[in-house]
Coordinates of N, CA and C in Angstrom, one line a residue:
Chain A
E1 N 10.0 -5.6 16.8 CA 10.5 -5.4 15.2 C 10.2 -3.6 15.1
P2 N 11.2 -2.8 14.4 CA 10.5 -1.9 13.9 C 9.9 -1.6 13.5
E3 N 8.6 -0.3 14.0 CA 7.7 -0.3 13.1 C 7.8 1.2 12.1
V4 N 6.8 1.6 11.4 CA 6.8 3.0 10.6 C 5.2 3.7 11.5
T5 N 5.4 4.3 12.0 CA 4.2 5.2 13.2 C 4.2 6.6 12.3
Q6 N 2.6 6.6 12.3 CA 1.5 8.1 11.8 C 0.9 8.4 13.1
T7 N 1.0 9.5 12.9 CA 0.5 10.6 13.7 C -0.6 11.8 13.4
P8 N -1.8 11.9 13.5 CA -2.5 11.6 13.8 C -3.4 10.1 13.2
S9 N -4.0 9.1 14.4 CA -4.6 8.6 13.7 C -6.1 8.7 12.4
H10 N -6.5 9.7 13.6 CA -7.7 10.4 13.0 C -7.6 11.8 13.6
Q11 N -8.1 12.7 11.5 CA -7.7 14.0 11.5 C -9.3 14.7 10.8
V12 N -10.1 15.2 11.6 CA -11.3 15.9 11.2 C -11.1 17.5 11.4
T13 N -10.8 17.8 9.9 CA -10.4 19.3 9.3 C -11.7 19.7 8.6
Q14 N -11.7 21.3 8.2 CA -12.8 21.9 7.4 C -12.5 22.3 6.1
M15 N -13.3 22.0 5.2 CA -12.5 22.7 3.9 C -11.8 23.6 3.9
G16 N -11.0 24.1 3.0 CA -9.9 25.2 2.9 C -9.1 25.0 4.1
Q17 N -9.0 24.1 5.3 CA -8.0 24.3 6.3 C -6.8 23.2 5.5
E18 N -5.9 24.3 6.1 CA -4.5 22.8 5.7 C -4.5 21.9 6.9
V19 N -3.8 20.8 6.7 CA -3.6 19.8 7.2 C -2.5 19.2 7.1
I20 N -1.3 18.7 8.3 CA 0.0 18.0 8.3 C -0.1 16.6 8.8
L21 N 0.2 15.5 8.1 CA -0.1 14.3 8.9 C 1.4 14.2 8.4
R22 N 1.9 13.5 10.0 CA 2.8 12.8 9.9 C 3.3 11.3 10.5
C23 N 4.6 11.3 9.8 CA 5.1 9.7 10.0 C 6.3 9.8 10.3
V24 N 6.5 8.9 11.4 CA 8.2 8.4 11.1 C 8.3 6.6 10.5
P25 N 9.3 7.1 9.7 CA 9.8 5.9 9.2 C 10.4 5.0 9.9
I26 N 10.9 3.9 9.4 CA 12.2 2.6 10.4 C 13.2 3.7 9.8
S27 N 14.1 3.7 11.2 CA 14.9 4.7 11.1 C 16.1 4.7 10.0
N28 N 16.5 3.3 9.6 CA 17.6 3.3 8.4 C 17.1 2.7 7.2
H29 N 15.5 3.1 6.8 CA 15.3 2.8 5.7 C 15.3 4.4 4.9
L30 N 15.5 4.2 3.6 CA 16.0 5.2 2.7 C 15.1 5.5 1.6
Y31 N 14.0 5.3 1.8 CA 12.7 5.2 0.5 C 11.2 5.4 1.2
F32 N 10.6 6.6 1.4 CA 9.5 7.2 1.7 C 8.5 7.2 0.7
Y33 N 6.9 6.8 0.8 CA 5.7 7.2 0.1 C 4.8 7.3 1.2
W34 N 3.8 8.2 0.4 CA 2.4 8.4 0.8 C 2.0 7.7 -0.4
Y35 N 0.8 7.0 0.2 CA -0.5 6.3 -0.4 C -1.7 6.8 0.4
R36 N -3.0 7.2 -0.7 CA -4.1 7.2 -0.1 C -4.9 6.5 -0.7
Q37 N -6.0 6.4 0.6 CA -7.2 5.1 0.2 C -8.5 5.7 -0.2
I38 N -9.5 6.1 -0.6 CA -11.0 6.6 -0.4 C -11.3 5.4 -0.4
L39 N -12.5 5.4 0.5 CA -13.3 4.5 1.4 C -13.9 3.8 0.5
G40 N -13.7 2.6 0.1 CA -14.4 1.8 -0.5 C -13.5 1.6 -1.8
Q41 N -12.5 2.2 -2.3 CA -11.4 2.2 -3.3 C -10.1 1.9 -3.1
K42 N -10.1 1.9 -4.0 CA -8.5 1.1 -4.0 C -7.3 2.0 -3.6
V43 N -5.9 1.1 -3.2 CA -4.6 2.3 -2.6 C -4.7 2.7 -3.7
E44 N -3.9 3.9 -3.7 CA -3.3 5.1 -4.6 C -2.1 5.7 -4.4
F45 N -1.0 5.4 -5.3 CA 0.7 5.9 -4.7 C 0.1 7.7 -4.9
L46 N 0.9 8.2 -4.0 CA 1.1 9.8 -4.3 C 2.2 10.3 -4.8
V47 N 2.8 10.1 -3.9 CA 4.4 10.3 -4.3 C 5.8 9.1 -3.5
S48 N 6.7 9.5 -3.9 CA 8.0 8.8 -3.5 C 9.1 9.6 -3.1
F49 N 10.0 9.4 -2.2 CA 10.5 10.6 -1.2 C 11.8 9.6 -0.8
Y50 N 13.0 10.5 -2.0 CA 14.5 9.4 -2.0 C 15.5 10.7 -1.8
N51 N 16.4 10.8 -0.6 CA 17.8 11.6 -0.7 C 17.2 13.2 -0.8
N52 N 16.3 13.0 0.5 CA 15.7 14.2 0.5 C 15.0 14.9 -0.8
E53 N 14.0 14.7 -1.9 CA 13.5 15.1 -3.0 C 12.9 13.8 -3.7
I54 N 11.7 14.2 -4.1 CA 10.4 13.3 -4.5 C 11.1 12.7 -5.8
S55 N 11.2 11.4 -6.0 CA 11.4 10.9 -6.5 C 10.0 10.7 -7.9
E56 N 9.4 9.9 -7.3 CA 8.1 10.0 -7.9 C 6.9 11.0 -7.6
K57 N 6.0 11.2 -8.3 CA 5.0 11.4 -7.9 C 3.6 11.4 -9.0
S58 N 2.0 11.3 -8.6 CA 0.9 10.7 -9.6 C 0.7 12.2 -9.7
E59 N -0.5 11.7 -10.7 CA -1.0 12.9 -11.2 C -2.1 13.5 -10.1
I60 N -2.0 12.6 -8.8 CA -2.9 13.4 -7.6 C -2.2 14.2 -7.1
F61 N -1.0 13.6 -7.2 CA -0.1 14.8 -6.1 C -0.2 16.0 -7.0
D62 N -1.0 17.2 -6.2 CA -0.8 18.4 -7.3 C -0.2 19.5 -6.5
D63 N -0.5 20.7 -6.8 CA 0.3 21.5 -6.2 C -0.8 22.3 -4.7
Q64 N -1.5 21.6 -4.7 CA -1.7 21.3 -3.0 C -1.6 20.6 -1.7
F65 N -0.3 19.8 -2.3 CA 0.4 18.8 -2.0 C 1.6 18.8 -1.3
S66 N 2.1 19.0 -0.8 CA 3.9 18.9 -0.2 C 4.2 17.8 0.5
V67 N 5.7 17.4 0.4 CA 5.9 16.6 1.4 C 7.4 16.9 2.0
E68 N 8.0 16.4 3.6 CA 8.9 17.4 4.0 C 9.3 16.1 5.2
R69 N 10.8 16.9 5.0 CA 11.2 15.7 6.0 C 11.9 16.8 6.8
P70 N 11.6 17.4 7.6 CA 12.2 18.3 8.3 C 13.3 18.0 9.2
D71 N 13.6 16.9 9.7 CA 14.3 16.7 11.1 C 15.2 15.5 10.8
G72 N 15.3 14.8 9.9 CA 15.9 13.7 9.3 C 15.4 12.1 10.3
S73 N 14.1 12.5 10.5 CA 13.2 11.3 11.4 C 11.8 11.6 10.7
N74 N 11.1 13.0 11.0 CA 10.2 12.8 10.7 C 10.1 12.9 9.1
F75 N 8.5 12.2 8.5 CA 8.4 12.6 7.1 C 7.3 13.2 7.1
T76 N 6.6 14.1 6.6 CA 5.3 14.7 6.8 C 4.6 15.4 5.1
L77 N 3.1 14.9 5.4 CA 2.1 15.7 3.9 C 1.4 16.1 4.3
K78 N 1.3 17.7 3.4 CA 0.5 19.2 3.9 C -0.2 19.0 2.7
I79 N -1.0 18.9 3.0 CA -2.1 19.6 2.0 C -2.6 21.2 2.9
R80 N -2.3 21.8 1.5 CA -2.3 23.1 2.1 C -4.0 23.6 2.2
S81 N -5.0 23.2 1.5 CA -6.6 24.0 1.4 C -7.5 22.5 0.7
T82 N -7.7 21.8 2.1 CA -8.3 20.5 1.8 C -10.0 20.6 1.2
K83 N -10.2 20.1 0.3 CA -11.7 19.6 -0.5 C -12.0 18.4 0.1
L84 N -13.4 18.4 0.1 CA -14.1 17.8 0.8 C -13.4 15.7 0.0
E85 N -12.8 16.1 -1.3 CA -12.7 14.7 -2.3 C -11.1 14.4 -1.5
D86 N -11.0 15.1 -0.8 CA -9.4 14.4 0.1 C -9.4 14.2 0.9
S87 N -10.6 13.6 1.8 CA -11.4 12.1 2.8 C -11.2 11.3 2.3
A88 N -9.8 10.9 3.0 CA -9.7 9.3 2.9 C -8.0 8.8 4.0
M89 N -8.3 7.8 4.0 CA -7.2 7.2 4.2 C -5.7 7.4 3.8
Y90 N -5.3 8.0 4.6 CA -3.5 7.8 4.1 C -2.5 6.9 4.5
F91 N -1.9 6.7 3.9 CA -0.4 5.6 4.1 C 0.5 5.9 4.3
C92 N 1.6 6.1 5.6 CA 3.3 6.5 5.0 C 3.3 4.8 5.1
A93 N 4.5 4.8 4.3 CA 5.3 3.9 4.2 C 6.9 3.7 3.9
S94 N 7.8 3.0 4.3 CA 9.3 3.4 3.8 C 9.6 1.7 3.3
T95 N 10.6 2.1 3.1 CA 11.8 0.7 2.1 C 13.1 1.2 2.6
R96 N 14.0 0.0 2.8 CA 15.3 -0.3 2.7 C 16.2 0.3 1.5
E97 N 15.2 -0.3 0.4 CA 15.8 -0.4 -0.7 C 14.6 0.3 -1.4
S98 N 14.9 0.7 -3.3 CA 13.7 1.2 -3.4 C 12.8 0.1 -3.9
S99 N 11.2 0.4 -4.1 CA 10.7 -0.8 -3.4 C 10.4 -2.0 -4.7
Y100 N 10.8 -1.4 -6.0 CA 11.5 -2.5 -6.7 C 12.2 -3.6 -6.3
N101 N 12.8 -4.0 -5.5 CA 13.4 -5.2 -4.9 C 13.6 -4.5 -3.0
S102 N 12.7 -4.7 -2.6 CA 12.6 -4.2 -1.5 C 11.0 -4.4 -0.8
P103 N 10.7 -5.0 0.4 CA 9.5 -5.0 1.0 C 9.1 -3.7 1.6
L104 N 7.7 -3.6 1.6 CA 7.4 -2.3 2.2 C 6.7 -2.7 3.3
H105 N 7.0 -1.7 4.3 CA 6.3 -1.1 5.7 C 5.5 -0.1 5.4
F106 N 4.6 0.0 6.1 CA 3.0 0.7 6.4 C 3.4 0.8 7.7
G107 N 2.5 2.3 7.6 CA 2.2 2.7 8.8 C 0.6 2.1 9.1
N108 N 0.1 2.5 10.5 CA -1.4 2.1 10.6 C -2.7 3.1 9.7
G109 N -1.9 4.0 9.3 CA -2.6 5.3 8.4 C -3.4 6.2 9.1
T110 N -3.6 7.5 9.0 CA -4.1 8.8 9.1 C -5.3 8.7 8.3
R111 N -7.2 8.9 9.0 CA -7.9 9.0 8.3 C -8.3 10.4 8.6
L112 N -8.0 10.7 7.2 CA -8.9 12.4 7.2 C -10.0 12.6 7.1
T113 N -10.5 13.3 7.7 CA -12.5 13.7 7.7 C -12.1 15.1 7.2
V114 N -12.7 15.8 5.9 CA -12.8 17.0 5.8 C -14.3 17.3 5.6
T115 N -14.5 18.1 6.5 CA -16.3 18.3 6.2 C -16.7 19.7 5.4
Chain B
K1 N 0.0 2.6 -18.4 CA -0.1 2.7 -16.9 C -0.7 1.3 -17.1
N2 N -0.4 0.9 -16.1 CA 0.2 -0.6 -15.7 C -2.3 -0.7 -14.9
E3 N -2.2 -1.9 -15.6 CA -3.7 -1.9 -15.4 C -3.2 -3.3 -14.6
V4 N -4.1 -3.5 -13.2 CA -4.3 -4.7 -12.1 C -5.5 -5.3 -12.1
E5 N -5.5 -6.1 -12.3 CA -6.9 -7.5 -12.5 C -7.0 -8.1 -11.0
Q6 N -7.7 -8.4 -10.0 CA -7.7 -9.5 -9.2 C -8.9 -10.2 -9.4
S7 N -8.7 -11.5 -9.4 CA -9.7 -11.8 -8.6 C -9.4 -13.2 -7.7
P8 N -10.8 -14.0 -7.0 CA -12.1 -13.4 -7.7 C -11.8 -11.7 -6.4
Q9 N -13.2 -10.7 -6.5 CA -13.3 -10.1 -5.7 C -13.5 -10.2 -4.2
N10 N -14.5 -11.5 -4.3 CA -15.1 -11.5 -3.0 C -14.7 -12.9 -2.8
L11 N -14.7 -13.7 -1.6 CA -14.4 -14.8 -1.5 C -14.6 -14.9 0.4
T12 N -15.7 -15.9 0.1 CA -16.1 -16.7 0.8 C -15.5 -18.5 1.5
A13 N -15.0 -18.6 1.9 CA -14.7 -20.0 2.4 C -14.6 -20.9 3.8
Q14 N -14.8 -22.4 3.7 CA -14.6 -22.7 5.3 C -13.3 -22.7 5.8
E15 N -13.1 -23.0 7.2 CA -12.1 -23.3 7.5 C -11.4 -24.3 7.3
G16 N -10.0 -24.8 7.0 CA -9.3 -25.3 6.7 C -9.4 -25.9 4.7
E17 N -9.9 -24.9 4.0 CA -10.2 -24.5 2.6 C -8.7 -24.3 2.0
F18 N -8.0 -24.9 1.1 CA -7.2 -24.1 0.3 C -7.4 -23.0 -0.7
I19 N -6.8 -22.3 -0.4 CA -7.6 -20.3 -1.0 C -6.5 -20.4 -2.0
T20 N -6.7 -19.6 -2.9 CA -5.9 -19.0 -4.4 C -6.9 -17.4 -4.7
I21 N -5.7 -16.8 -4.9 CA -6.2 -15.4 -5.2 C -5.4 -14.8 -6.8
N22 N -6.0 -14.8 -7.5 CA -5.0 -14.4 -8.6 C -4.7 -13.0 -9.4
C23 N -3.6 -12.1 -9.6 CA -3.9 -11.0 -10.0 C -3.0 -11.2 -11.3
S24 N -3.3 -10.3 -12.1 CA -2.9 -9.9 -13.9 C -3.0 -8.7 -13.8
Y25 N -1.8 -8.2 -14.7 CA -1.0 -6.9 -15.2 C -1.0 -7.1 -16.3
S26 N -0.7 -5.3 -16.8 CA -1.0 -5.5 -18.3 C 0.6 -5.1 -19.1
V27 N 1.7 -4.6 -18.2 CA 2.7 -4.3 -18.2 C 3.7 -4.8 -17.3
G28 N 4.7 -5.0 -17.8 CA 5.9 -6.0 -17.6 C 6.6 -4.7 -16.4
I29 N 6.9 -5.8 -16.1 CA 7.0 -5.5 -14.5 C 8.6 -5.5 -13.7
S30 N 8.8 -4.6 -12.5 CA 9.9 -5.3 -12.2 C 9.4 -6.1 -10.7
A31 N 9.2 -5.7 -10.2 CA 8.3 -6.2 -9.2 C 6.9 -6.6 -8.8
L32 N 6.1 -7.5 -8.0 CA 5.4 -7.4 -7.4 C 5.0 -7.7 -5.8
H33 N 4.3 -6.9 -5.2 CA 4.0 -7.4 -4.2 C 2.4 -7.6 -3.6
W34 N 2.4 -8.5 -2.5 CA 1.0 -8.9 -2.4 C 0.8 -8.3 -1.1
L35 N 0.0 -7.8 -0.4 CA -0.2 -7.1 0.9 C -1.4 -7.6 1.4
Q36 N -1.8 -7.7 2.9 CA -2.7 -8.1 3.5 C -3.2 -6.2 4.4
Q37 N -4.6 -6.4 3.9 CA -5.6 -5.5 5.1 C -6.4 -5.9 5.8
H38 N -6.3 -5.0 6.8 CA -7.1 -5.6 8.0 C -8.2 -5.0 7.9
P39 N -9.2 -5.6 8.6 CA -10.4 -4.6 8.9 C -10.5 -3.2 9.4
G40 N -9.3 -3.3 10.3 CA -9.5 -1.9 10.9 C -8.2 -1.1 9.6
G41 N -7.8 -1.2 8.9 CA -7.7 -0.6 7.1 C -5.6 -0.7 7.7
G42 N -5.2 -1.0 8.8 CA -3.7 -1.4 8.8 C -3.3 -2.3 7.5
I43 N -1.9 -2.3 6.9 CA -1.6 -2.8 5.6 C -0.3 -3.7 6.1
V44 N 0.1 -4.6 5.7 CA 1.3 -5.1 5.9 C 1.1 -6.1 4.9
S45 N 2.7 -5.6 4.7 CA 3.3 -6.5 3.5 C 3.8 -8.0 3.7
L46 N 3.2 -9.3 2.9 CA 3.3 -10.4 3.0 C 4.4 -11.1 1.9
F47 N 4.5 -10.4 0.6 CA 5.5 -11.0 -0.3 C 6.0 -9.7 -1.7
M48 N 7.2 -9.6 -1.6 CA 8.2 -9.1 -2.7 C 8.2 -9.8 -3.7
L49 N 7.9 -9.9 -4.9 CA 8.1 -11.0 -6.3 C 8.7 -10.7 -7.3
S50 N 10.2 -11.0 -7.6 CA 10.4 -11.0 -9.1 C 10.2 -11.6 -9.9
S51 N 10.7 -13.2 -9.7 CA 10.0 -14.3 -10.1 C 10.0 -15.1 -9.2
G52 N 9.2 -16.3 -9.7 CA 9.3 -17.9 -9.4 C 8.7 -17.6 -7.7
K53 N 8.8 -18.1 -7.0 CA 7.9 -18.7 -6.0 C 8.3 -18.3 -4.3
K54 N 7.3 -17.5 -3.4 CA 8.0 -17.7 -2.5 C 6.8 -18.5 -1.4
K55 N 7.6 -18.4 0.2 CA 6.9 -19.4 0.9 C 7.0 -18.7 2.2
H56 N 5.9 -18.2 2.9 CA 5.8 -18.2 4.1 C 5.2 -18.6 5.2
G57 N 5.4 -20.1 5.9 CA 4.3 -20.5 6.9 C 3.0 -21.1 6.0
R58 N 1.9 -20.7 6.2 CA 0.8 -21.3 4.7 C 0.4 -20.4 3.9
L59 N 1.4 -19.3 3.5 CA 0.9 -18.3 2.3 C 1.9 -18.7 1.5
I60 N 1.7 -19.0 0.3 CA 2.6 -19.3 -1.2 C 2.2 -18.2 -2.0
A61 N 3.2 -17.5 -2.6 CA 3.2 -16.9 -3.4 C 3.9 -17.1 -4.9
T62 N 3.7 -17.1 -6.2 CA 3.5 -17.1 -7.0 C 3.7 -16.5 -8.3
I63 N 4.7 -16.0 -9.3 CA 4.1 -15.2 -10.2 C 5.0 -15.7 -11.6
N64 N 4.2 -15.5 -12.8 CA 5.0 -16.0 -14.0 C 5.2 -14.6 -14.8
I65 N 6.2 -14.1 -14.8 CA 6.8 -12.7 -15.4 C 6.0 -12.7 -17.0
Q66 N 6.3 -14.0 -17.9 CA 5.6 -14.4 -19.2 C 4.5 -14.2 -19.5
E67 N 3.6 -14.6 -18.4 CA 2.1 -14.7 -18.2 C 1.7 -13.3 -17.9
K68 N 2.5 -12.3 -17.1 CA 2.2 -11.3 -16.3 C 0.7 -11.9 -15.3
H69 N 1.1 -12.8 -14.7 CA 0.3 -13.4 -13.7 C 1.2 -14.1 -12.1
S70 N 0.2 -13.3 -11.3 CA 0.5 -13.9 -10.0 C -0.6 -14.4 -9.0
S71 N -0.6 -15.7 -8.5 CA -1.4 -16.1 -7.5 C -0.5 -15.9 -5.7
L72 N -1.5 -15.9 -5.2 CA -1.1 -16.3 -3.7 C -2.0 -17.3 -2.8
H73 N -1.2 -18.1 -2.5 CA -2.5 -19.0 -1.7 C -2.0 -19.2 -0.3
I74 N -3.2 -19.9 0.1 CA -3.1 -19.7 1.7 C -3.6 -21.5 2.3
T75 N -2.9 -22.1 2.5 CA -3.2 -23.7 3.2 C -3.6 -23.7 4.2
A76 N -4.5 -24.1 4.5 CA -5.3 -24.5 5.8 C -5.8 -23.6 6.5
S77 N -6.6 -22.9 5.5 CA -7.1 -21.2 5.8 C -7.7 -21.5 7.4
H78 N -7.5 -20.4 8.1 CA -8.1 -19.9 9.4 C -8.9 -18.4 9.1
P79 N -10.1 -18.6 10.4 CA -10.9 -17.5 10.2 C -9.8 -16.1 10.6
R80 N -8.6 -16.5 11.0 CA -7.5 -15.5 11.2 C -7.0 -14.4 9.8
D81 N -7.1 -15.6 8.8 CA -6.5 -15.0 7.3 C -7.3 -14.2 6.7
S82 N -9.5 -13.9 7.5 CA -10.0 -12.7 6.8 C -9.6 -11.5 6.6
A83 N -9.4 -11.3 5.2 CA -8.6 -9.7 5.3 C -9.2 -9.2 3.7
V84 N -8.7 -8.3 3.7 CA -8.7 -8.0 1.8 C -7.0 -8.4 1.6
Y85 N -6.9 -9.2 0.8 CA -5.9 -9.3 -0.1 C -5.5 -8.5 -1.1
I86 N -4.5 -7.8 -1.2 CA -4.4 -6.5 -2.5 C -2.7 -7.0 -3.2
C87 N -2.3 -6.8 -4.1 CA -0.9 -7.5 -5.5 C -1.6 -5.9 -5.8
A88 N -0.1 -5.5 -5.8 CA 0.2 -3.8 -6.3 C 1.8 -4.3 -7.6
V89 N 1.6 -4.1 -8.2 CA 3.0 -4.2 -8.9 C 3.5 -2.3 -9.0
W90 N 5.6 -2.9 -9.3 CA 5.8 -1.8 -9.4 C 6.3 -1.2 -10.9
G91 N 5.9 -0.2 -11.0 CA 5.4 0.3 -12.2 C 6.8 1.4 -12.5
G92 N 7.9 2.1 -11.8 CA 8.5 2.7 -11.9 C 8.5 4.1 -11.7
A93 N 8.0 4.9 -12.5 CA 7.8 6.2 -12.4 C 6.2 6.3 -12.1
D94 N 5.9 5.5 -12.3 CA 4.2 5.5 -11.5 C 4.1 4.7 -10.2
G95 N 5.4 5.2 -9.7 CA 5.0 4.1 -8.5 C 4.3 2.7 -8.4
L96 N 3.8 2.6 -7.4 CA 3.2 1.2 -7.0 C 1.3 1.3 -7.7
T97 N 1.0 0.1 -8.4 CA -0.1 0.2 -9.0 C -1.3 -0.9 -8.3
F98 N -1.8 -0.9 -7.5 CA -2.6 -1.6 -6.6 C -3.7 -2.1 -7.5
G99 N -4.2 -3.2 -7.1 CA -5.5 -4.0 -7.8 C -6.6 -3.2 -6.0
K100 N -7.7 -3.8 -6.8 CA -8.9 -3.1 -6.2 C -8.8 -4.4 -4.4
G101 N -7.9 -5.3 -4.8 CA -8.3 -6.3 -3.5 C -9.4 -7.1 -3.6
T102 N -8.8 -8.4 -3.1 CA -10.0 -9.5 -2.9 C -10.4 -9.7 -1.8
H103 N -11.6 -9.5 -1.8 CA -12.0 -9.5 0.1 C -12.7 -11.1 0.1
L104 N -11.6 -11.7 1.6 CA -11.3 -12.9 2.4 C -12.3 -12.8 3.3
I105 N -13.4 -14.2 3.6 CA -14.0 -14.0 4.5 C -13.6 -15.8 4.4
I106 N -13.2 -16.3 6.1 CA -13.2 -18.0 6.3 C -13.7 -17.7 7.6
Q107 N -14.7 -18.8 7.4 CA -15.8 -19.1 8.3 C -15.8 -20.6 9.0
P108 N -16.0 -20.2 10.4 CA -15.2 -21.4 11.4 C -16.1 -23.0 10.7

C-alpha cells in the first residue's frame, strides 16, 4: 500500500539554524498537511496545502515557517531560525480529497530536537 | 474554535474486554477522525466519520452529530491494541483540531 514517507526520522539542530523537513506524499493525493506534536502534548495543525498554495494555516505557523512543493513529489517544511520550543515531532499527511471527506495518511514523523 | 474532549485519559483493561473511548466537541463539524498513535509515535487513521456508524474488524466508531459526540469501541481487546487513540475534528479554516488522546493498555 502506498505510504507517506518523511525524512529524516530524527534531526538535531542548534538554536537559530534553519531546518528543512521533507515529505513525499502519496502520489495521487492532492492535499498536504503538516502537524506537530510537542512531547507529551496533543497533535496540533500547522498548515494545509492544495494546488501549490497554502489553503489554511494555524496561529503557530508564523513567518518562521514556510512550505513548498518544489518538484511535484516532495513537500517540505522549512523553519528559518529554530527556537528551543520548536522541538517536537513533525508529521506530514496527505489526502486524496479534503480531510473533511477523506481519511488522512500520515508519515512516521520527524523528531526535531533544537539545542 | 472547537474544543475536543476525550475520556477517559487513561484506560487499562484485561485482554478480551470491550473498550469504549469517548469524544465530545463543542462546535458542529463536517467530519471526525479517529486515529491510533503507536508507542514509536507513528499515527494511523482508523476511521473518518460524518454520520452514523462504521465498522472495521474489531473496531466500531459511531457519531451523533446532534449531541456532538463520538465513540470508538474495541471488541475482544488484545494487547496489540495498546496505543494512544486520538479523536480529531475537521473545523474548516482551523484545519483539524485534535483531542489529547486516550492512553489504552490491554494486559494479557
